[in-house]
XYZ file of N, CA and C in Angstrom:
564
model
N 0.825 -1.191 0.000
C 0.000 0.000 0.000
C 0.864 1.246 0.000
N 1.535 1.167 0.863
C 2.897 2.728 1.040
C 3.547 2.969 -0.373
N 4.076 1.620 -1.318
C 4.266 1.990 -2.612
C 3.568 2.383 -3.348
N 2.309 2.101 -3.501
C 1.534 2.220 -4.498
C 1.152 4.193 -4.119
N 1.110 4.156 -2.582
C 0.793 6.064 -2.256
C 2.012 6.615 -3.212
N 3.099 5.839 -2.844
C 4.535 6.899 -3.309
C 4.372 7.152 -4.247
N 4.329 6.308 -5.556
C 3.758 6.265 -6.903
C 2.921 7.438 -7.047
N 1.805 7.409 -6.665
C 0.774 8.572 -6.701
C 0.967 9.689 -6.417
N 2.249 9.788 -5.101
C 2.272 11.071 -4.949
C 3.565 12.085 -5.881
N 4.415 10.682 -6.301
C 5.766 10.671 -7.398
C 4.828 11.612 -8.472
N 4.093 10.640 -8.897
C 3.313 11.143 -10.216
C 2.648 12.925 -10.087
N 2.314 13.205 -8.788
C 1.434 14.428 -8.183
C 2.065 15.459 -8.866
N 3.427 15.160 -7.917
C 4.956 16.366 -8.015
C 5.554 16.515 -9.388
N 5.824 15.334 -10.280
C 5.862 15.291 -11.563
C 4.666 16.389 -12.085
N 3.844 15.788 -12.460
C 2.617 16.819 -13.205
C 2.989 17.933 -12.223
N 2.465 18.489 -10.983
C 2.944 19.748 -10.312
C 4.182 20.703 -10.904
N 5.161 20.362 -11.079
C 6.502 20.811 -11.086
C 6.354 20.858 -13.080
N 5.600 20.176 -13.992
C 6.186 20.210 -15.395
C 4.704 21.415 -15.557
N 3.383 21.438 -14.801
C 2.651 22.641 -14.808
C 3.287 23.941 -14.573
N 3.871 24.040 -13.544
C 4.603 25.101 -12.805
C 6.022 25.581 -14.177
N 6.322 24.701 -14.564
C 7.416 25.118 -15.800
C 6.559 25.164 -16.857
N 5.084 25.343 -17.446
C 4.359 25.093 -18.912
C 4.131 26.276 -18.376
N 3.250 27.163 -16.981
C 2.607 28.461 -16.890
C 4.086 29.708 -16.900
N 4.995 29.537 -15.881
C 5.860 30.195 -16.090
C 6.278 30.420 -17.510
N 7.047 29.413 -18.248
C 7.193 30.050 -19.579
C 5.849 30.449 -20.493
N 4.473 30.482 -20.169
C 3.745 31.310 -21.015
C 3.551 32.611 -20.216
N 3.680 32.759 -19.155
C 3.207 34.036 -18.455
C 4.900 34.850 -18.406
N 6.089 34.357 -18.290
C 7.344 35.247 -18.530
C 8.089 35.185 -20.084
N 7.724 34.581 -20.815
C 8.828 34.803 -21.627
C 7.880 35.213 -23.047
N 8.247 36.291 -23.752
C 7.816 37.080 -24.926
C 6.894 36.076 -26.299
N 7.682 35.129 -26.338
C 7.377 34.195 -27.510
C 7.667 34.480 -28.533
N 6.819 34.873 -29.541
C 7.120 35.250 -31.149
C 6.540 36.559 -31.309
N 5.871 37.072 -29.802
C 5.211 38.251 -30.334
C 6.406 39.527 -30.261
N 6.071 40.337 -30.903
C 7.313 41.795 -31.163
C 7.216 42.767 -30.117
N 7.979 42.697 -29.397
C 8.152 43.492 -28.196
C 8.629 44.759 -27.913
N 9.540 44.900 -29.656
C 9.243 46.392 -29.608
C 10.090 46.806 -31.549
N 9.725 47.714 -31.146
C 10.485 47.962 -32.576
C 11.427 48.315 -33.563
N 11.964 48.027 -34.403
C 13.526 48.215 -34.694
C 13.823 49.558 -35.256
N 14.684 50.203 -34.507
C 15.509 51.345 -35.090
C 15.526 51.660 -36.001
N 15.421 53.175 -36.872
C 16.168 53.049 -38.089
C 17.080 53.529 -38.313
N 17.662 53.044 -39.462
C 18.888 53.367 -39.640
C 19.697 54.302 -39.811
N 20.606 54.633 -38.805
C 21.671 55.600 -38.987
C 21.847 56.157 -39.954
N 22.441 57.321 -40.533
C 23.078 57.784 -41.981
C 24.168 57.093 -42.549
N 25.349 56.410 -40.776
C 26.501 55.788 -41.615
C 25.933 54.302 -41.441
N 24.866 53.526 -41.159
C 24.398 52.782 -41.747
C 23.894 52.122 -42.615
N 22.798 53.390 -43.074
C 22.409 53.385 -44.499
C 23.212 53.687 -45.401
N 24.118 53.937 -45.529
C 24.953 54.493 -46.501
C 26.635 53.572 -46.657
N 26.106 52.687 -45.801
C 27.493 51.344 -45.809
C 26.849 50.530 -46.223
N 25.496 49.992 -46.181
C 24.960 48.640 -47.045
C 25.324 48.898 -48.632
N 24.919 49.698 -49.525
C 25.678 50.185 -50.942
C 26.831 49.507 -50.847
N 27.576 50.203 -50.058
C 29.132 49.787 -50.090
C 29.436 48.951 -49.999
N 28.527 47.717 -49.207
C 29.018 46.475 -48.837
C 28.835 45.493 -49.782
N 27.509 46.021 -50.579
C 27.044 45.209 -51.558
C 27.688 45.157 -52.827
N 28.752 46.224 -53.003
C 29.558 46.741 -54.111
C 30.769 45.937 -53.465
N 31.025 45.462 -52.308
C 32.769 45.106 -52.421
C 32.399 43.549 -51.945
N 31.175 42.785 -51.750
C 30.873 41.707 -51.874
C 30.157 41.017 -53.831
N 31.031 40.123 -54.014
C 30.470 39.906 -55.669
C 30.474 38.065 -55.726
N 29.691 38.062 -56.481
C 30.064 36.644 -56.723
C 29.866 36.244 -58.087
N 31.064 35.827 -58.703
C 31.472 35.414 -60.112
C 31.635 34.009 -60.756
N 31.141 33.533 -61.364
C 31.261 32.243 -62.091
C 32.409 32.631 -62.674
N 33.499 31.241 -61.984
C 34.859 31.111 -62.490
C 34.806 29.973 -63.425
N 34.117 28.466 -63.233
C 33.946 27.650 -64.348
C 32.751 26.749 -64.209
N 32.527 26.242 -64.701
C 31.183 25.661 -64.960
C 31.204 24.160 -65.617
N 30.142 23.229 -65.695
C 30.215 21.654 -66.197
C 31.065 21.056 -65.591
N 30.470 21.140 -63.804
C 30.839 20.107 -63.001
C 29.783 19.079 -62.692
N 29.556 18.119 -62.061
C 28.615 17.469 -61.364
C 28.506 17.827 -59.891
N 29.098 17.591 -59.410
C 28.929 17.419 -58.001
C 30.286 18.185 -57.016
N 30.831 19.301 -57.504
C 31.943 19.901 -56.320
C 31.667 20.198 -55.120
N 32.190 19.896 -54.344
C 32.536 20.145 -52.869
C 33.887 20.777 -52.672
N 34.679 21.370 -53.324
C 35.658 21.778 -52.344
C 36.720 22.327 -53.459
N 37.608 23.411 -53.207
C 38.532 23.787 -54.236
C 39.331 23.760 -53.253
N 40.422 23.432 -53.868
C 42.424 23.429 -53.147
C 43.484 24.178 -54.040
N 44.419 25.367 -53.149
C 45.115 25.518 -54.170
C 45.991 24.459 -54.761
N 47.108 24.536 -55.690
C 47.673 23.831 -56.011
C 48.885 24.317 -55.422
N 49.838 23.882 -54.024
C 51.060 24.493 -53.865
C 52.597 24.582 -53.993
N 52.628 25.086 -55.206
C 53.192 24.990 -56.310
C 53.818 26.368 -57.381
N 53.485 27.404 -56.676
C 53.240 28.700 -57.079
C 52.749 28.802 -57.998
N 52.096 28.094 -59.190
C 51.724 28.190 -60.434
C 49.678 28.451 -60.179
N 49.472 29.046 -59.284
C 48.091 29.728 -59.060
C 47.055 28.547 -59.360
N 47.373 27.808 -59.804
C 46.368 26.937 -60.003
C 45.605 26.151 -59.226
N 44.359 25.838 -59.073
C 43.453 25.392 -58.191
C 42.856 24.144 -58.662
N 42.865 23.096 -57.586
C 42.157 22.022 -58.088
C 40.345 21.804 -57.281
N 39.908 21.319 -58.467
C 38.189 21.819 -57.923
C 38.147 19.803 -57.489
N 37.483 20.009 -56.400
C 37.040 18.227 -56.073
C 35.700 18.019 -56.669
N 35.336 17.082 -57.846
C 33.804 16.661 -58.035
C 34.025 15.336 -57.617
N 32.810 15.442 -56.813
C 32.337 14.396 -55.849
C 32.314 13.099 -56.701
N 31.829 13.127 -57.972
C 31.741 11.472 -59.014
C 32.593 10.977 -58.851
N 34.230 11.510 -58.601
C 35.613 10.778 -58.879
C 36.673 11.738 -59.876
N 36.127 12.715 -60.294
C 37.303 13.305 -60.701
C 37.796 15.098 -59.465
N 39.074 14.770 -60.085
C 39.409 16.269 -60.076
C 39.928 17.145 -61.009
N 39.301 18.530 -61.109
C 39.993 19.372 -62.155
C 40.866 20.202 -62.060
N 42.094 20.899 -62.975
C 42.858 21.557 -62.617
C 42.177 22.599 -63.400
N 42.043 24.597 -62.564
C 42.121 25.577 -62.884
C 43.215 25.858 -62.875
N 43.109 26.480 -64.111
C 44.778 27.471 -64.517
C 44.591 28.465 -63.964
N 45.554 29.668 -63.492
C 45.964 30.872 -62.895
C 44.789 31.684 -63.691
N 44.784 31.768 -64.715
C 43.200 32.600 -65.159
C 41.769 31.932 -65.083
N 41.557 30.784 -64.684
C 40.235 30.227 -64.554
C 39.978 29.316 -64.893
N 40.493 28.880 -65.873
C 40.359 28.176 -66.763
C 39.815 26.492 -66.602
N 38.979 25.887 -66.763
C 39.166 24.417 -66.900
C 39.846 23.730 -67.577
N 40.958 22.805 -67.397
C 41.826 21.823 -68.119
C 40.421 20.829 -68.837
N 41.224 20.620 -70.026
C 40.148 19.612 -70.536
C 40.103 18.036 -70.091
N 41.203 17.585 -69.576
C 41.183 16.265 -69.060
C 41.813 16.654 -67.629
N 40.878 15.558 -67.110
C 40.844 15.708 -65.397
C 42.476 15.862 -64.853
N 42.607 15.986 -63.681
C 44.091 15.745 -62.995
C 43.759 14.496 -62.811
N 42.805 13.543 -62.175
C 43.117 12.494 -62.021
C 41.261 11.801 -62.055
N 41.066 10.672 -62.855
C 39.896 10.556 -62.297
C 39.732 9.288 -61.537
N 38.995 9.319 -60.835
C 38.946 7.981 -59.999
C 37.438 7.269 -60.181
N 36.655 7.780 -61.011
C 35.344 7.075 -61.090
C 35.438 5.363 -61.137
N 36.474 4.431 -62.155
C 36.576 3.042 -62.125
C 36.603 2.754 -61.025
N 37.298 3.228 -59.973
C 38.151 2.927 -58.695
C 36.707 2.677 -57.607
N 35.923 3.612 -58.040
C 34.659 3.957 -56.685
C 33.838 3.177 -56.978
N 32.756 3.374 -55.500
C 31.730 2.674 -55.489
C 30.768 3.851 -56.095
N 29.819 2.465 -56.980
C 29.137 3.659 -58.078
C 28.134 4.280 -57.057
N 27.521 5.513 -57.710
C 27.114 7.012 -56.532
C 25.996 6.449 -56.693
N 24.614 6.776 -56.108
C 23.671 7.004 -56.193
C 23.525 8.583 -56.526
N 22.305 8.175 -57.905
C 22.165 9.573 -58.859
C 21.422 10.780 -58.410
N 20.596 10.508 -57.160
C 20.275 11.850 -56.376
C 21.084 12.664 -55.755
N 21.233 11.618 -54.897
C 22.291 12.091 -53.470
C 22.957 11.271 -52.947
N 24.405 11.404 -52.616
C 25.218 10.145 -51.802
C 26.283 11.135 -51.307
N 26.223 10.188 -50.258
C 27.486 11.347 -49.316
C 28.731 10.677 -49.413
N 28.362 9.365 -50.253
C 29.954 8.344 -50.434
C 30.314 9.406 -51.891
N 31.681 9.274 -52.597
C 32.555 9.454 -53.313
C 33.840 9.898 -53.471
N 34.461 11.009 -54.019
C 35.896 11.487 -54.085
C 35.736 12.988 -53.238
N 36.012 12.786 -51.974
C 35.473 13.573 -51.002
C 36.714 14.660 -50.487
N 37.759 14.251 -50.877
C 38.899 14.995 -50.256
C 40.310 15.209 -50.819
N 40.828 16.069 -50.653
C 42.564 16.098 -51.434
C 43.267 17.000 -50.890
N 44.441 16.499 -50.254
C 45.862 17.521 -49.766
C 46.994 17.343 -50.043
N 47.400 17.814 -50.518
C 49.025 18.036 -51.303
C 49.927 18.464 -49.844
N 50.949 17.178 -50.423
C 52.139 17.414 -49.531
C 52.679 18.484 -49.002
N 53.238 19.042 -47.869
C 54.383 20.145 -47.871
C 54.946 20.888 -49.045
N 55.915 19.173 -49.464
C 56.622 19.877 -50.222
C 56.511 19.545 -51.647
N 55.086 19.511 -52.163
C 54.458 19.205 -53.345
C 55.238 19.563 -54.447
N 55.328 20.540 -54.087
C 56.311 21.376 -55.213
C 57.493 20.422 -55.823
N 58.506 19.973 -55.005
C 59.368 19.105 -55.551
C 59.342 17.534 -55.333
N 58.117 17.382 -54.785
C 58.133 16.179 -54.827
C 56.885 15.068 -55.237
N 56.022 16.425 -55.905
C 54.670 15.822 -56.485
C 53.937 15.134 -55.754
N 53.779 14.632 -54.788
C 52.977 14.285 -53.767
C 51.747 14.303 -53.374
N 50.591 13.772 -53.512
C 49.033 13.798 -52.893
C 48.177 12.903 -52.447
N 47.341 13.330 -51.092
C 46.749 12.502 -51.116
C 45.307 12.558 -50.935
N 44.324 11.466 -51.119
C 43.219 11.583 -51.252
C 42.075 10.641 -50.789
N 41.131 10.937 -50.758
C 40.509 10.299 -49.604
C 39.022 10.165 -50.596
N 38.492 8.622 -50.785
C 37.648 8.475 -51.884
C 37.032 6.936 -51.200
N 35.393 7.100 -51.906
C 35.179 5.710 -51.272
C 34.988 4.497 -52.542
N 35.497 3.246 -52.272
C 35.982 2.120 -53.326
C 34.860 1.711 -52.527
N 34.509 0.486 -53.650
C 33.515 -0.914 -53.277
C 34.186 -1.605 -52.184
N 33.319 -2.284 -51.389
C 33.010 -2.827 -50.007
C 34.187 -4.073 -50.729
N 35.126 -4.364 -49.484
C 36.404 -5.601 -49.257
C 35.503 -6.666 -49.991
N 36.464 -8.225 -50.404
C 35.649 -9.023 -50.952
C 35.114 -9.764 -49.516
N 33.831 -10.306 -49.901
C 33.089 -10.829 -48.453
C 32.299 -9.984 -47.945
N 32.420 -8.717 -48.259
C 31.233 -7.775 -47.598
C 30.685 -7.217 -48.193
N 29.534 -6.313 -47.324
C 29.143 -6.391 -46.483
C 28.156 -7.720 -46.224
N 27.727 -8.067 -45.221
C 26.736 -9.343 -44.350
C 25.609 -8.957 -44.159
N 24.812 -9.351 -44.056
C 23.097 -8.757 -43.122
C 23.320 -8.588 -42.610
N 24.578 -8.564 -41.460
C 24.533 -8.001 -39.867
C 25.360 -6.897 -40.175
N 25.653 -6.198 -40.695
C 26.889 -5.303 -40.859
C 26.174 -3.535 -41.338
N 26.813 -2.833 -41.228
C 25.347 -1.451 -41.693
C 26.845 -0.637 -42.280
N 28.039 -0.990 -42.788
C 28.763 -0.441 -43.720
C 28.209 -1.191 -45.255
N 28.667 -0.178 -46.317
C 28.396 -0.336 -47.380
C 29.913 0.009 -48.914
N 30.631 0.070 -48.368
C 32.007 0.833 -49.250
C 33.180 1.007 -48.394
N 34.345 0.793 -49.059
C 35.146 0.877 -48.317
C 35.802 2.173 -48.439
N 35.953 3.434 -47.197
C 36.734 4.698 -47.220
C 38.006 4.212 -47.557
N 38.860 5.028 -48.445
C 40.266 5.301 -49.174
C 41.003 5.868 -48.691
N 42.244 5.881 -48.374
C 43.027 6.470 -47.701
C 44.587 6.400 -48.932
N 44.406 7.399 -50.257
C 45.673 6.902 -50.763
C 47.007 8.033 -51.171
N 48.242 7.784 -51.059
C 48.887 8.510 -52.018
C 48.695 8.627 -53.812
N 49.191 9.502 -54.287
C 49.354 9.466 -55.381
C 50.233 10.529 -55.851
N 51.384 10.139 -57.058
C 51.784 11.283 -57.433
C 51.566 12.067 -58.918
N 52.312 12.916 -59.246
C 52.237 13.933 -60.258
C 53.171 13.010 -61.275
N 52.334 13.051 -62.851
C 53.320 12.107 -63.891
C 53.964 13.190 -64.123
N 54.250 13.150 -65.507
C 55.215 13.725 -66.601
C 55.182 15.579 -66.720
N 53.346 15.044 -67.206
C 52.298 16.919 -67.060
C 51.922 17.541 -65.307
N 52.304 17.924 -65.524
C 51.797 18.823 -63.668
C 50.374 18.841 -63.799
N 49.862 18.473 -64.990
C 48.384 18.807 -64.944
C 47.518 17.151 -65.074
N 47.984 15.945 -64.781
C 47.430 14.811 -65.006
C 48.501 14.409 -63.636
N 47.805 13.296 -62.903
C 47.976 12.337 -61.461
C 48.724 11.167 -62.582
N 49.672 10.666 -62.294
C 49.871 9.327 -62.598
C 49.267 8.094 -61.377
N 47.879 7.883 -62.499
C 47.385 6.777 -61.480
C 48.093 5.584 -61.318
N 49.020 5.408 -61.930
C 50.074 4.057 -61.335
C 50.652 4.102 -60.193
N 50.437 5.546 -59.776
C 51.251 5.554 -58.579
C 50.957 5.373 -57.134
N 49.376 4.861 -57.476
C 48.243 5.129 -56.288
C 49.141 3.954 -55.508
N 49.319 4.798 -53.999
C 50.066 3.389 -52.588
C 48.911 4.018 -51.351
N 47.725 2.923 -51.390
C 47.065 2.902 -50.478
C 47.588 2.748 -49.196
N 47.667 3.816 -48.222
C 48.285 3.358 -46.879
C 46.545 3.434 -45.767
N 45.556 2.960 -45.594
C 44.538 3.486 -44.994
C 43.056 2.624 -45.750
N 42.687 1.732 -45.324
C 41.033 1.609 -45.679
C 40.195 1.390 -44.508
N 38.684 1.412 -44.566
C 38.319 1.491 -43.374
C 36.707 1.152 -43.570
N 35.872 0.206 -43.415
C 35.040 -0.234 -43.657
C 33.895 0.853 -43.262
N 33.556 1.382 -44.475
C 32.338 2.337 -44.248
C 31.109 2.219 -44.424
């Protein structure tokens, strides 16, 4: 009998105490209604949005990608930027903008094929060595098809994350994919 009161009176203080926190926040705190009204604007306020909107721009540098996530310079002094598309390639911009017509490196054979909406698996990442410059050096981080044997019904990875080197061939502007030395996989 004494448990079954405690219970009841457990339950009392519960409801008591989550009432007492539902009235307080409607009787103290503002909500969505407007409590008062906004200032207007200064002279050197109004007269800096112009300005801001004039030294903020945004320019299409290149175009006929699929899927980029991410630009890197190239460090190398030669200004050039490599753009990451998520399918498996990467492109090299030249110092004026430019798109190279064949990729720096593509890795689409290598991957696990994307799903054509949305997939958060593919060629997700790239950092060039220190000392890239003389020693051509990169590496990159991409997801390949699942080890042989996997995945299982019990398992909730699907691809295996990449972890590889690679270096620079002949052209500064093409990866020699022979050179790929996976140090890193990791069941994703």
């Amino acid at each position: 009998m004494k448990r079954i009161f405690m219970r009841g009176v457990g339950r009392i203080l519960i409801l008591t105490c989550g009432m007492m926190v539902l009235i307080s926040t409607v009787l103290f705190s503002p909500g969505c209604k407007k409590t008062e009204s906004t200032p207007p604007l200064s002279e050197e306020e109004a007269t800096a949005i112009p300005k801001l909107k004039e030294a903020v721009d945004l320019q299409l540098v290149e175009d006929g990608f699929v899927s980029p996530i991410g630009v890197v310079p190239i460090p190398d002094n030669s200004g050039r930027l490599v753009v990451i598309d998520q399918i498996g390639r990467l492109w090299v911009l030249d110092a004026s903008g430019n798109k190279m017509a064949t990729p720096f490196i593509d890795l689409t054979s290598r991957m696990i094929t994307l799903n054509p909406g949305f997939d958060e698996r593919g060629l997700l990442g790239v950092a060039f060595h220190p000392d890239y410059a003389s020693n051509g050096r990169l590496f990159i981080y991409y997801n390949a098809p699942p080890r042989a044997g996997g995945p299982t019904p019990t398992t909730t990875w699907n691809n295996l994350a990449r972890f590889s080197e690679f270096r620079i061939s002949s052209d500064p502007n093409v990866v020699d994919m022979r050179s790929e030395r996976v140090f890193l996989e990791i069941d994703d």
